[in-house]
Coordinates of C-alpha atoms and ligand atoms in Angstrom, one line a residue:
M133 CA -20.5 -24.6 22.4
K134 CA -20.2 -24.2 18.7
I135 CA -19.8 -20.5 17.6
L136 CA -19.5 -18.9 14.2
F137 CA -17.8 -15.5 14.5
A138 CA -18.4 -13.3 11.4
S139 CA -16.4 -10.2 10.7
A140 CA -15.2 -8.1 7.9
E141 CA -11.6 -7.9 9.2
A142 CA -9.1 -10.1 11.2
H143 CA -5.7 -9.2 12.4
P144 CA -3.0 -10.0 11.2
L145 CA -4.6 -10.9 7.8
I146 CA -6.6 -7.7 7.1
K147 CA -7.0 -4.6 9.3
T148 CA -8.4 -1.1 9.2
G149 CA -9.2 -0.7 12.9
G150 CA -10.1 -2.2 16.3
L151 CA -12.5 -4.7 14.8
A152 CA -9.6 -6.6 13.3
D153 CA -7.9 -6.8 16.7
V154 CA -11.0 -8.2 18.3
T155 CA -11.5 -10.8 15.5
G156 CA -7.8 -11.7 15.7
S157 CA -7.8 -12.3 19.5
L158 CA -11.2 -13.0 21.0
P159 CA -11.8 -16.2 19.1
R160 CA -8.4 -17.5 20.2
A161 CA -9.2 -16.8 23.8
I162 CA -12.6 -18.5 23.5
R163 CA -10.9 -21.5 21.8
N164 CA -8.4 -21.7 24.7
L165 CA -11.4 -22.0 27.0
R166 CA -12.4 -25.1 25.0
H167 CA -15.2 -24.0 22.9
D168 CA -15.5 -24.8 19.2
I169 CA -15.4 -21.2 17.7
R170 CA -14.7 -20.7 14.0
V171 CA -14.2 -17.4 12.2
I172 CA -15.5 -16.3 8.8
I173 CA -14.3 -13.4 6.8
P174 CA -14.4 -12.5 3.1
A175 CA -11.5 -13.8 0.9
Y176 CA -9.9 -10.5 0.1
Q177 CA -7.1 -10.5 -2.5
S178 CA -4.5 -9.5 0.1
V179 CA -5.6 -12.3 2.5
L180 CA -5.3 -14.9 -0.3
K181 CA -1.9 -13.6 -1.2
Q182 CA -0.6 -13.9 2.4
Q183 CA -1.6 -17.5 3.2
E184 CA -1.3 -20.4 0.9
K185 CA -2.7 -23.0 3.2
F186 CA -6.3 -22.7 2.4
T187 CA -8.3 -25.7 1.2
L188 CA -11.5 -25.6 -0.8
V189 CA -14.2 -27.1 1.3
A190 CA -17.5 -26.1 -0.4
H191 CA -19.1 -24.6 -3.5
L192 CA -22.3 -22.6 -2.6
E193 CA -25.2 -21.3 -4.7
L194 CA -26.6 -18.3 -2.8
E195 CA -30.0 -16.8 -3.1
G196 CA -29.8 -13.5 -5.0
V197 CA -26.1 -13.9 -5.9
A198 CA -25.4 -14.6 -9.6
Q199 CA -22.2 -16.5 -9.4
P200 CA -21.6 -19.5 -7.0
V201 CA -19.1 -18.7 -4.2
R202 CA -16.4 -21.0 -2.8
I203 CA -15.7 -21.6 0.9
L204 CA -12.0 -22.0 1.8
A205 CA -10.8 -23.2 5.1
G206 CA -7.6 -22.6 7.0
R207 CA -6.4 -21.4 10.4
L208 CA -6.5 -18.0 12.1
P209 CA -2.7 -17.2 12.2
G210 CA -1.1 -18.2 15.5
S211 CA -4.0 -20.3 16.7
T212 CA -5.9 -23.5 16.2
V213 CA -9.1 -21.6 15.3
T214 CA -10.6 -22.6 12.0
L215 CA -10.9 -19.7 9.6
Y216 CA -13.4 -19.8 6.7
L217 CA -13.1 -17.5 3.8
V218 CA -16.0 -16.5 1.5
D219 CA -14.4 -16.6 -1.9
S220 CA -16.4 -14.6 -4.4
P221 CA -13.8 -13.2 -6.8
E222 CA -16.2 -10.6 -8.4
H223 CA -16.7 -9.1 -5.0
F224 CA -13.5 -9.6 -3.1
D225 CA -10.6 -10.3 -5.4
R226 CA -9.4 -6.7 -5.8
P227 CA -6.7 -4.4 -4.4
G228 CA -7.2 -1.8 -1.6
N229 CA -8.7 -2.3 1.8
P230 CA -12.0 -4.0 2.6
Y231 CA -14.1 -1.0 2.0
T232 CA -12.1 1.4 -0.3
L233 CA -9.7 1.6 -3.2
K234 CA -6.1 2.4 -2.2
Q235 CA -6.9 6.1 -2.9
G236 CA -9.7 6.0 -0.3
A237 CA -12.8 6.0 -2.5
V238 CA -15.5 3.7 -1.2
W239 CA -16.1 0.7 -3.5
P240 CA -19.4 1.5 -5.3
D241 CA -20.8 -2.1 -4.8
N242 CA -20.1 -2.5 -1.0
A243 CA -23.8 -3.2 -0.4
E244 CA -23.7 -6.2 -2.8
R245 CA -20.3 -7.3 -1.5
F246 CA -21.4 -7.5 2.1
T247 CA -24.8 -8.9 1.2
T248 CA -23.0 -11.8 -0.5
F249 CA -20.9 -12.2 2.6
C250 CA -24.0 -12.3 4.9
R251 CA -25.7 -14.8 2.6
A252 CA -22.7 -17.1 2.8
V253 CA -22.7 -16.7 6.6
E254 CA -26.4 -17.6 6.7
A255 CA -25.7 -20.7 4.6
L256 CA -22.9 -21.9 6.9
S257 CA -25.0 -21.2 9.9
M258 CA -27.8 -23.4 8.6
D259 CA -25.2 -26.1 7.7
A260 CA -26.2 -25.7 4.0
A261 CA -22.6 -25.8 2.8
G262 CA -22.1 -29.5 3.4
L263 CA -19.5 -29.0 6.1
D264 CA -21.4 -31.1 8.6
W265 CA -21.0 -28.4 11.2
Q266 CA -23.7 -26.1 12.5
P267 CA -23.1 -23.4 15.1
D268 CA -25.3 -23.0 18.2
I269 CA -24.7 -19.2 18.0
V270 CA -23.6 -16.8 15.3
H271 CA -21.6 -13.9 16.6
C272 CA -21.9 -10.9 14.1
N273 CA -19.8 -7.8 14.2
D274 CA -20.7 -4.3 12.9
W275 CA -22.8 -3.3 9.9
Q276 CA -21.0 -5.6 7.3
T277 CA -22.6 -8.5 9.1
G278 CA -25.9 -6.8 9.9
L279 CA -28.0 -8.8 7.5
V280 CA -27.1 -12.1 9.1
P281 CA -29.6 -11.9 12.0
P282 CA -32.6 -11.0 9.7
L283 CA -31.6 -13.7 7.2
L284 CA -31.4 -16.3 10.0
A285 CA -34.7 -15.1 11.5
R286 CA -36.5 -16.7 8.5
H287 CA -35.4 -20.2 9.5
L288 CA -36.9 -22.4 12.2
P289 CA -35.1 -24.0 14.0
R290 CA -32.1 -21.7 13.7
P291 CA -28.9 -20.9 15.7
A292 CA -29.1 -18.0 18.1
S293 CA -27.5 -14.6 17.1
L294 CA -25.5 -12.0 18.8
F295 CA -24.7 -8.6 17.2
T296 CA -21.7 -6.6 18.5
I297 CA -21.4 -2.9 17.8
H298 CA -17.8 -1.8 17.6
N299 CA -18.7 1.7 16.4
L300 CA -22.3 2.9 15.8
A301 CA -21.1 5.7 13.6
Y302 CA -20.7 3.3 10.7
Q303 CA -24.1 1.9 9.6
G304 CA -24.1 0.8 6.0
L305 CA -26.8 3.1 4.6
Y306 CA -28.0 2.7 1.0
D307 CA -30.9 4.0 -1.1
W308 CA -33.8 2.2 -2.6
K309 CA -32.1 1.6 -6.0
V310 CA -29.3 -0.2 -4.3
F311 CA -31.7 -2.2 -2.1
K312 CA -33.5 -3.4 -5.3
K313 CA -30.2 -4.8 -6.6
L314 CA -29.5 -6.8 -3.5
K315 CA -32.5 -9.2 -4.2
L316 CA -33.3 -9.5 -0.6
P317 CA -36.8 -10.4 0.7
A318 CA -39.1 -7.4 -0.1
D319 CA -40.2 -7.1 3.5
F320 CA -36.6 -6.2 4.6
W321 CA -37.5 -2.7 3.3
S322 CA -40.0 -1.7 6.1
M323 CA -39.8 0.4 9.2
E324 CA -40.1 -2.7 11.4
A325 CA -37.1 -4.2 9.5
M326 CA -34.1 -2.4 7.9
E327 CA -35.7 0.8 6.4
F328 CA -34.3 3.9 8.2
H329 CA -35.5 7.3 7.0
N330 CA -36.0 6.1 3.5
Q331 CA -32.6 4.3 3.4
F332 CA -31.7 0.7 3.8
S333 CA -29.7 0.2 7.0
F334 CA -27.5 -2.8 7.4
I335 CA -26.8 -2.1 11.0
K336 CA -30.5 -2.0 11.8
G337 CA -30.7 -5.7 10.8
G338 CA -28.5 -6.5 13.7
L339 CA -30.2 -4.1 16.1
V340 CA -33.7 -5.4 15.3
F341 CA -33.2 -9.1 14.7
A342 CA -30.3 -10.3 16.8
D343 CA -31.2 -12.3 19.9
W344 CA -28.8 -10.1 21.9
I345 CA -26.8 -6.9 21.2
T346 CA -23.5 -6.0 22.8
T347 CA -21.1 -3.1 22.6
V348 CA -17.4 -3.0 23.4
S349 CA -17.9 -1.3 26.8
P350 CA -20.7 -1.1 29.3
T351 CA -20.7 2.7 29.3
Y352 CA -21.0 2.9 25.5
A353 CA -24.0 0.5 25.8
M354 CA -25.7 3.1 28.0
E355 CA -24.6 6.0 25.8
I356 CA -26.0 4.7 22.5
Q357 CA -29.5 4.8 24.1
T358 CA -29.3 8.6 24.2
S359 CA -29.7 11.1 21.4
E360 CA -26.1 12.4 21.9
F361 CA -24.6 9.1 20.8
G362 CA -27.5 7.2 19.1
Y363 CA -27.6 8.8 15.5
G364 CA -31.4 8.6 15.7
L365 CA -31.3 4.8 16.5
E366 CA -31.5 5.5 20.3
G367 CA -35.2 4.8 20.4
L368 CA -34.8 1.4 18.8
I369 CA -31.7 0.6 20.9
S370 CA -33.4 1.6 24.2
H371 CA -36.3 -0.6 23.3
R372 CA -33.8 -3.5 23.5
T373 CA -32.3 -2.6 26.8
D374 CA -33.2 -6.0 28.3
T375 CA -31.1 -7.7 25.7
L376 CA -28.2 -5.2 25.4
S377 CA -25.0 -5.2 27.4
G378 CA -21.4 -4.2 27.2
I379 CA -18.1 -6.1 27.5
V380 CA -14.8 -4.3 27.4
N381 CA -12.3 -5.5 24.8
G382 CA -9.2 -7.2 26.0
V383 CA -5.7 -6.4 24.9
D384 CA -3.0 -8.7 23.8
Y385 CA -0.3 -8.5 26.5
S386 CA 2.0 -10.8 24.4
V387 CA 2.3 -7.8 22.0
W388 CA 1.9 -5.0 24.6
N389 CA 4.3 -5.9 27.4
P390 CA 7.1 -3.4 28.3
G391 CA 9.1 -6.3 29.8
R392 CA 9.4 -8.1 26.5
D393 CA 8.7 -5.4 23.9
L394 CA 11.4 -5.5 21.2
H395 CA 10.1 -2.3 19.6
I396 CA 11.4 -0.3 22.5
P397 CA 15.0 0.6 23.3
V398 CA 15.0 -0.7 26.9
Q399 CA 12.6 -3.2 28.4
F400 CA 11.2 -2.4 31.8
N401 CA 8.6 -3.3 34.4
A402 CA 7.2 -1.8 37.5
R403 CA 10.3 -2.7 39.5
S404 CA 12.7 -1.2 37.0
L405 CA 11.2 2.2 36.2
T406 CA 14.6 3.8 35.7
H407 CA 14.6 2.0 32.4
K408 CA 11.4 3.9 31.5
I409 CA 13.5 7.1 31.8
E410 CA 16.0 5.7 29.3
N411 CA 13.1 5.1 26.9
K412 CA 12.0 8.7 27.5
Q413 CA 15.4 10.1 26.7
A414 CA 15.7 8.0 23.5
L415 CA 12.2 9.2 22.5
Q416 CA 13.3 12.9 23.0
E417 CA 16.4 12.2 20.9
H418 CA 14.3 10.5 18.2
F419 CA 12.1 13.5 17.9
R420 CA 15.0 16.0 18.3
L421 CA 13.4 17.5 21.4
P422 CA 15.6 18.8 24.3
V423 CA 16.6 15.7 26.3
D424 CA 15.6 16.2 29.9
E425 CA 14.0 13.6 32.1
N426 CA 12.3 16.3 34.2
I427 CA 10.2 17.7 31.3
P428 CA 6.9 16.0 31.2
I429 CA 6.1 14.4 27.8
F430 CA 2.4 14.4 26.7
A431 CA 1.6 12.1 23.8
T432 CA -1.1 10.9 21.6
I433 CA -1.3 8.1 19.0
S434 CA -4.5 8.2 17.0
R435 CA -6.5 8.3 13.8
L436 CA -6.8 12.0 13.2
V437 CA -10.6 12.4 13.1
E438 CA -13.1 14.6 14.9
Q439 CA -14.2 11.6 17.1
K440 CA -10.8 11.6 18.8
G441 CA -10.8 15.3 20.0
I442 CA -7.5 16.1 18.4
D443 CA -8.7 19.7 17.9
L444 CA -9.0 20.0 21.7
I445 CA -5.3 19.0 22.0
L446 CA -4.3 21.6 19.4
D447 CA -6.3 24.2 21.3
I448 CA -4.2 23.7 24.5
V449 CA -0.7 23.6 22.8
P450 CA 0.1 27.2 24.0
Q451 CA -0.7 26.3 27.6
L452 CA 1.4 23.0 27.4
V453 CA 4.2 25.1 26.1
K454 CA 3.8 27.6 28.9
Q455 CA 3.9 24.8 31.4
N456 CA 7.3 23.7 30.0
A457 CA 6.0 20.4 28.7
Q458 CA 6.6 18.5 25.5
L459 CA 3.9 17.1 23.2
I460 CA 4.4 14.2 20.7
V461 CA 1.8 13.2 18.2
L462 CA 1.7 10.1 16.0
G463 CA -1.2 9.8 13.6
S464 CA -2.8 10.4 10.2
G465 CA -6.2 11.2 8.8
D466 CA -8.1 14.5 8.4
S467 CA -6.0 16.9 6.4
K468 CA -7.1 19.9 8.4
L469 CA -5.9 18.2 11.6
E470 CA -2.7 17.1 10.0
A471 CA -2.1 20.7 9.0
G472 CA -2.9 21.9 12.5
I473 CA -0.3 19.6 13.9
R474 CA 2.3 20.6 11.4
A475 CA 1.7 24.2 12.3
A476 CA 2.1 23.5 16.0
V477 CA 5.4 21.8 15.4
K478 CA 6.6 24.7 13.3
A479 CA 5.6 27.3 15.9
H480 CA 7.2 25.3 18.8
P481 CA 9.9 23.1 17.4
K482 CA 11.5 22.5 20.8
R483 CA 8.2 21.6 22.4
V484 CA 6.0 19.9 19.9
A485 CA 7.0 17.0 17.6
A486 CA 5.0 14.8 15.3
H487 CA 5.1 11.9 12.9
I488 CA 2.2 12.1 10.4
G489 CA 1.7 8.5 9.3
Y490 CA 1.1 5.0 10.7
D491 CA 4.0 3.4 12.5
E492 CA 3.4 0.4 14.7
S493 CA 6.9 0.3 16.1
L494 CA 7.1 4.0 16.9
S495 CA 3.7 3.7 18.7
H496 CA 5.3 1.2 21.2
H497 CA 8.3 3.5 21.7
I498 CA 6.0 6.5 22.4
E499 CA 4.0 4.4 24.9
A500 CA 7.2 3.5 26.7
G501 CA 8.8 6.9 26.7
A502 CA 5.9 9.3 27.4
D503 CA 4.7 10.4 30.8
I504 CA 1.1 11.2 30.0
F505 CA -1.2 10.0 27.3
L506 CA -4.0 12.3 25.9
M507 CA -7.2 10.7 24.7
P508 CA -10.0 13.4 24.8
S509 CA -12.4 11.5 22.5
R510 CA -15.9 12.9 21.9
F511 CA -17.0 9.3 21.9
E512 CA -15.1 6.0 22.3
P513 CA -16.8 2.6 22.1
C514 CA -13.8 1.0 23.9
G515 CA -10.4 2.5 23.0
L516 CA -7.1 0.6 23.3
N517 CA -4.3 3.2 23.8
Q518 CA -5.5 4.2 27.3
I519 CA -5.1 0.5 28.2
Y520 CA -1.7 0.1 26.6
S521 CA -0.6 3.3 28.3
Q522 CA -1.4 2.0 31.7
R523 CA 0.7 -1.2 31.1
Y524 CA 3.6 1.1 29.9
G525 CA 3.4 3.4 33.0
T526 CA 2.1 6.3 30.9
V527 CA -0.7 7.9 32.8
P528 CA -3.8 8.5 30.7
I529 CA -5.9 11.7 30.6
V530 CA -9.2 10.7 29.1
R531 CA -12.7 12.1 28.4
N532 CA -15.2 10.4 30.7
T533 CA -17.0 8.5 27.9
G534 CA -17.5 5.0 26.6
G535 CA -14.7 2.5 27.2
L536 CA -12.5 5.3 28.5
A537 CA -14.8 5.7 31.5
D538 CA -14.8 2.0 32.1
T539 CA -11.0 1.5 32.0
V540 CA -9.5 4.6 33.7
T541 CA -10.1 5.5 37.4
D542 CA -9.9 9.3 38.0
T543 CA -7.4 10.5 40.6
T544 CA -9.1 11.9 43.6
P545 CA -8.1 12.0 47.3
E546 CA -10.4 8.9 47.7
T547 CA -9.0 6.9 44.8
L548 CA -5.5 7.7 45.8
A549 CA -6.1 6.5 49.4
A550 CA -7.8 3.3 48.0
K551 CA -4.9 2.9 45.6
T552 CA -7.3 2.5 42.6
A553 CA -6.4 5.8 40.8
T554 CA -4.9 5.1 37.3
G555 CA -5.4 8.4 35.4
F556 CA -7.4 11.6 35.0
S557 CA -10.8 12.0 33.4
F558 CA -12.9 15.1 32.5
N559 CA -16.5 15.5 31.4
A560 CA -17.1 18.3 28.9
A561 CA -15.7 17.9 25.4
T562 CA -14.0 21.3 25.6
S563 CA -10.4 22.5 25.6
S564 CA -10.9 24.2 29.0
A565 CA -12.1 20.9 30.6
L566 CA -9.1 19.1 29.0
L567 CA -6.8 21.8 30.3
E568 CA -8.2 21.5 33.8
A569 CA -7.3 17.7 33.8
V570 CA -3.9 18.5 32.4
D571 CA -3.2 21.0 35.2
R572 CA -4.4 18.4 37.8
A573 CA -2.1 15.8 36.2
L574 CA 0.9 18.2 36.2
G575 CA 0.2 19.0 39.9
Y576 CA 0.7 15.3 40.7
Y577 CA 3.5 14.8 38.3
R578 CA 5.5 17.2 40.4
Q579 CA 4.9 14.9 43.5
P580 CA 7.1 11.9 42.6
A581 CA 5.8 9.6 45.3
I582 CA 2.2 10.0 44.2
W583 CA 3.1 9.9 40.5
Q584 CA 4.9 6.6 41.0
Q585 CA 1.8 5.2 42.8
L586 CA -0.3 6.1 39.7
V587 CA 2.2 4.6 37.3
C588 CA 2.4 1.3 39.3
T589 CA -1.3 1.0 39.8
G590 CA -1.8 1.4 36.1
M591 CA 0.9 -1.2 35.3
K592 CA -0.8 -3.8 37.5
Q593 CA -4.3 -3.5 35.7
D594 CA -5.4 -6.7 33.9
F595 CA -7.4 -6.1 30.7
S596 CA -6.4 -9.5 29.2
W597 CA -8.7 -11.3 26.7
K598 CA -9.2 -14.2 29.1
H599 CA -11.4 -12.2 31.4
S600 CA -13.5 -10.7 28.5
A601 CA -13.7 -14.2 26.8
Q602 CA -15.2 -15.6 30.0
L603 CA -17.8 -12.9 29.9
Y604 CA -18.7 -13.6 26.3
I605 CA -19.0 -17.3 27.1
K606 CA -21.4 -16.6 29.9
L607 CA -23.4 -14.4 27.6
Y608 CA -23.5 -17.0 24.9
E609 CA -25.0 -19.4 27.5
T610 CA -27.6 -16.9 28.6
I611 CA -28.6 -16.2 24.9
L612 CA -28.8 -20.0 24.2
A613 CA -31.0 -20.6 27.2
R614 CA -33.3 -17.7 26.2
R615 CA -33.4 -18.9 22.6
A616 CA -34.3 -22.5 23.7
D617 CA -37.3 -21.1 25.6
E618 CA -38.4 -19.0 22.7
A619 CA -38.0 -21.9 20.2
V620 CA -40.4 -24.0 22.4
A621 CA -42.9 -21.1 22.3
E622 CA -42.5 -20.6 18.5
S623 CA -43.0 -24.2 17.6
A624 CA -46.1 -24.5 19.9
Ligands
LIG817 P1 -9.9 3.2 16.7 O1 -10.2 1.7 16.5 O2 -11.2 4.0 16.9 O3 -9.0 3.7 15.7 P2 -8.6 2.3 19.2 O4 -7.9 3.0 20.3 O5 -9.6 1.2 19.5 O6 -9.2 3.3 18.2 O7 -7.5 1.5 18.3 C1 -6.5 2.2 17.6 C2 -5.3 1.3 17.4 O8 -4.6 1.8 16.2 C3 -4.4 1.3 18.5 O9 -3.7 0.1 18.6 C4 -3.4 2.5 18.1 O10 -2.1 2.4 18.7 C5 -3.3 2.2 16.6 N1 -2.9 3.4 15.9 C6 -3.7 4.5 15.6 N2 -3.1 5.4 14.8 C7 -1.8 4.9 14.7 C8 -0.6 5.4 14.0 N3 -0.6 6.5 13.4 N4 0.5 4.6 14.1 C9 0.5 3.4 14.8 N5 -0.6 2.9 15.4 C10 -1.7 3.6 15.4

């Protein structure tokens, strides 16, 4: 199959979140299964600075875009996957991250920037760039690519389209004045298309016009059909339930492998768990906490935002302290949450430690040295740290939602007997429900034989990309077969 994978981010070239990790690794896994997948992202200034080996392959005039754009071609780092860059200097040759200035203010012309990107993806999808290559399927990701399915829907014949939601909270909403500037077909502003409560919604383009929709976990695919998680889009999404499914993200075990991880003081595996204790002691030293292998260490590594339930963790600090546990936090974000964490460290310097900031290397060390990972997210499309934690023998406590529900098996007498238990989950997004799970976990922590079983079962879990890539390939085949049937009907 020929697949064009469109995304606003790709690790290691440009990253603000999990979307970049998926773009950096899923196409490689699909390529390894012998499909011709190519990735397309905008030519941000920082991407062009990093890689010199891009060649100019096309000049494109795009409908509604004043200046012609250039298409550059290179490789996705560490792979043989072709990477196309949409080079439109007026839109992408600027500092900062894909969506904001360095100081965090959103670029005022984001709607124009990503409309240009979508127009270019449309052109490549229709083989209008003179590359002599046309995809069978265009795989779009998140709101920045939301206009690709409606733009493609105007062509016949056309490639099939898949739209993946990595986080429904980000939708690309703009008012009428902005919509006018985009020079899109007038009928795009209608309730049946992208209009949403008197705003123009990029994500609605994907939700209405893509041939299929996926989310990054099966549970999140169910949840976004309810008012609790749907942001008012739940009616539309449930209408598409026959063409909606969830595939859990994979993780990159060449980066997250405690047996080979050079970020951690001592490498270890399930047969050398004493080395995990050495990492624990080094972690306690690093954070100037009392060094004692018998003190359970709770940890969290996260963007500090409401979604992640960090406030629930702060609520239970007194109880963790009473239980003689330690808590380590790595993260940055919301200033109120940062202040709350600083206050907890100040109140309990021998019990609570934190690094406010982003530190990839430290995140590996925390995974290796902690005993229990806290992830009480209010919603979680997939989540990665609960998966890394399992591989590092750090037992996760998660809220029973989204990808957390799909990747962690709660510990019960039954799951212990079946040797499937990998962590602890709780339902209500309240500190008392979190505390109840913490107490359950501590009860088992004090029974070393059972705890070791939990640790080892977690370490054996396989969430590699290969499995998820196979699921995507099967889905591409399903979508293509359906599209072929529809195309016959449309041309009749
Ligand atoms: P999200 O994409 O919603 O932020 P995920 O769990 O899917 O959440 O992915 C977050 C990724 O970012 C993980 O790899 C996590 O380890 C990493 N991360 C988050 N905050 C930090 C931080 N402060 N330092 C290092 N890594 C972090």
